[in-house]
Coordinates of C-alpha atoms in Angstrom, one line a residue:
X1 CA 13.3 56.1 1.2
X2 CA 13.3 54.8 -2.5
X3 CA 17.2 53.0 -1.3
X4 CA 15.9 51.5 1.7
X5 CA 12.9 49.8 -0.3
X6 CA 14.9 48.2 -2.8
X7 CA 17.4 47.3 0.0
X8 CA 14.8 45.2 1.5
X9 CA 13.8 43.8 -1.9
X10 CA 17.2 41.8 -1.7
X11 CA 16.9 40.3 1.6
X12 CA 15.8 36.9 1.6
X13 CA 12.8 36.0 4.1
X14 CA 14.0 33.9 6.9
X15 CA 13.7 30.3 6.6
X16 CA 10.0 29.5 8.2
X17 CA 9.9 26.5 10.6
X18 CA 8.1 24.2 9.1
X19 CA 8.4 23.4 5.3
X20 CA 6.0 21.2 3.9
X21 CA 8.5 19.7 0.8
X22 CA 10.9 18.3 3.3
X23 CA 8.4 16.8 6.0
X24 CA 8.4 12.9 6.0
X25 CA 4.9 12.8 5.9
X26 CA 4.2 14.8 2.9
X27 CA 7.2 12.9 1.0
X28 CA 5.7 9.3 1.8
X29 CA 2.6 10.5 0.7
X30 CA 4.0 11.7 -2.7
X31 CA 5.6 8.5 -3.0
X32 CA 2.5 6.5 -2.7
X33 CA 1.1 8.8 -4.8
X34 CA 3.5 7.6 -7.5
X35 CA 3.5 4.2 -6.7
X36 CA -0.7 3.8 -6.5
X37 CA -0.8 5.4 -10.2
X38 CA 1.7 2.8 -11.4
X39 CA -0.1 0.0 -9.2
X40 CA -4.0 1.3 -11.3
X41 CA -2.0 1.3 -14.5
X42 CA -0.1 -2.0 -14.3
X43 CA -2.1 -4.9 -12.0
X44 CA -4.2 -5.9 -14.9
X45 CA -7.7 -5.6 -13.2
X46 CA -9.8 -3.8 -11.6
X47 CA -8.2 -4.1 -8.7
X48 CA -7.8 -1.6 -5.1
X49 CA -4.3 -1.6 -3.5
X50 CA -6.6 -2.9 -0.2
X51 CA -8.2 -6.1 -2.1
X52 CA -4.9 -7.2 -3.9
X53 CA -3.4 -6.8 0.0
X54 CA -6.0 -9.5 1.1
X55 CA -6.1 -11.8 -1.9
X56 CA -2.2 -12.0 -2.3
X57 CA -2.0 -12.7 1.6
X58 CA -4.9 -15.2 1.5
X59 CA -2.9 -16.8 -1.8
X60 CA 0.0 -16.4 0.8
X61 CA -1.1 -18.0 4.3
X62 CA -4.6 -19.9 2.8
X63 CA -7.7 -19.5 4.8
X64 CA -8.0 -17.2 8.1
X65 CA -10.5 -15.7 10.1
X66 CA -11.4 -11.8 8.8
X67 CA -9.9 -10.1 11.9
X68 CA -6.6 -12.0 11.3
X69 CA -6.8 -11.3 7.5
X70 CA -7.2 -7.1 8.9
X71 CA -3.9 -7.7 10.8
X72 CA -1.8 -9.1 8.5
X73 CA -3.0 -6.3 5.9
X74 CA -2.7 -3.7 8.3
X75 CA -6.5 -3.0 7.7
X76 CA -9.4 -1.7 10.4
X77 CA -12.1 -3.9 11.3
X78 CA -14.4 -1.8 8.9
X79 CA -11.9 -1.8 5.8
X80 CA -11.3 -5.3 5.7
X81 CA -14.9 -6.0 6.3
X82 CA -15.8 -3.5 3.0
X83 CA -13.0 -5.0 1.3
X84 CA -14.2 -8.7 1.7
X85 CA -17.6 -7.9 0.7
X86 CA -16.6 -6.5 -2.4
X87 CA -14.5 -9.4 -3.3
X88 CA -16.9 -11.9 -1.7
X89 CA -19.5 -10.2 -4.5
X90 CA -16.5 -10.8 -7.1
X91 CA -16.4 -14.2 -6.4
X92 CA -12.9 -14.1 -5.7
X93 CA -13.3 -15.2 -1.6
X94 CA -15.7 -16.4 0.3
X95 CA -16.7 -17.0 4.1
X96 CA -17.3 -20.1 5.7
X97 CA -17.5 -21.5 9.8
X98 CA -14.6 -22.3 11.4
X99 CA -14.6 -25.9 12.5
X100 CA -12.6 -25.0 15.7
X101 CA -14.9 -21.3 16.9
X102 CA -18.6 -21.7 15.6
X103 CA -18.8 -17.6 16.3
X104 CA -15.9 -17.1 13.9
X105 CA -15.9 -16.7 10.3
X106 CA -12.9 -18.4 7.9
X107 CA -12.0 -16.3 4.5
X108 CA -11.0 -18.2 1.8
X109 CA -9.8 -17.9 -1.8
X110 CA -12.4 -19.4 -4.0
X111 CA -10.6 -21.0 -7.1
X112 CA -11.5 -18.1 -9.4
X113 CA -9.4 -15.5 -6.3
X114 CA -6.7 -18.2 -6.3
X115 CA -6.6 -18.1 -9.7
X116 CA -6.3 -14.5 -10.3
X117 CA -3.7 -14.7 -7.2
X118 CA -1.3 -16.4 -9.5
X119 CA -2.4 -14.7 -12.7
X120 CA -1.5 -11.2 -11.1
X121 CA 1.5 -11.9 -8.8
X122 CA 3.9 -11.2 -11.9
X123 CA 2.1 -7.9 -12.3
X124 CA 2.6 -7.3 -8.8
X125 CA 5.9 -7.9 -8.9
X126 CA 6.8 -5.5 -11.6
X127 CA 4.9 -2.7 -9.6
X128 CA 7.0 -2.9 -6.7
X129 CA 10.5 -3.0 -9.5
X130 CA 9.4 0.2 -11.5
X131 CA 8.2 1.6 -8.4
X132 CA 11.7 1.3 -6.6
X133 CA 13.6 2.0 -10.5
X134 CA 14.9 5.2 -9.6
X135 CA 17.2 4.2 -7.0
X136 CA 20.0 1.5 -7.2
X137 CA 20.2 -2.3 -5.9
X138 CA 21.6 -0.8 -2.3
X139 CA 19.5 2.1 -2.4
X140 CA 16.6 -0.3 -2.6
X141 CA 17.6 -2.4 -0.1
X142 CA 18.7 0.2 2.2
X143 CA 15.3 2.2 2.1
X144 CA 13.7 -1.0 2.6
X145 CA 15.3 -2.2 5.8
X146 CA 14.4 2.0 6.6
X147 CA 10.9 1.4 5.9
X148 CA 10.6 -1.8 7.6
X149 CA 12.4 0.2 10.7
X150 CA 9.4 2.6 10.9
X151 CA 6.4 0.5 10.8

């Protein structure tokens, strides 16, 4: 009896199905994980991942209406309203008519959001290097043609 126990004790368990460290899901999370700390740490302001989206793509493509601005950040109706508010309140955007759709709003940069734009693009910048420092020139390039594959 005593044998057979520690026999057992040297089998290894069977691989289980599903293993959580190798699941794409649970890596990508890990990496934005990584990357979000490095993003707090480095933009230079107290700044969300979601409102430097909208201001650097407002600094990018100038003034459009809030459901466009949603799209282009890959935002829900609700998170791109929250997240114009709070940078509306900033005085970093603000909302106006559009000449062409009297039912639709217009966001803007003000000149303090198209300053900051500028200010923290550099910043921006460097996230997205030390964020993608670990792997090499082709590495980087490959996983982002991979990424840009998935979306």
């Amino acid at each position: 009896m005593a044998r057979s126990v520690a026999a057992k004790k040297n089998v290894k368990p069977a691989k289980p199905p599903y293993v959580l460290d190798e699941q794409v899901g649970f890596i990508l999370r890990q990496v934005w994980q990584r990357h979000s700390s490095i993003f707090a740490r480095d933009i230079g302001t107290n700044l969300t991942p979601t409102q430097w989206a909208a201001l650097s793509k407002l600094a990018e493509t100038g003034p459009c209406s809030q459901n466009q601005l949603g799209r282009l950040t890959a935002m829900d109706v609700a998170t791109i309203k929250g997240v114009i508010d709070r940078l509306t309140a900033r005085g970093l955007t603000e909302t106006s008519q559009d000449p062409e759709d009297g039912r639709r709003l217009l966001v803007s940069l003000t000149r303090a959001g198209q300053q900051l734009a500028e200010k923290l693009a550099p910043n921006a910048l460097a996230i997205t290097r030390e964020t993608l420092a670990p792997l090499e020139a082709k590495e980087r390039e490959t996983l982002m043609m991979l990424l840009n594959k998935l979306r």
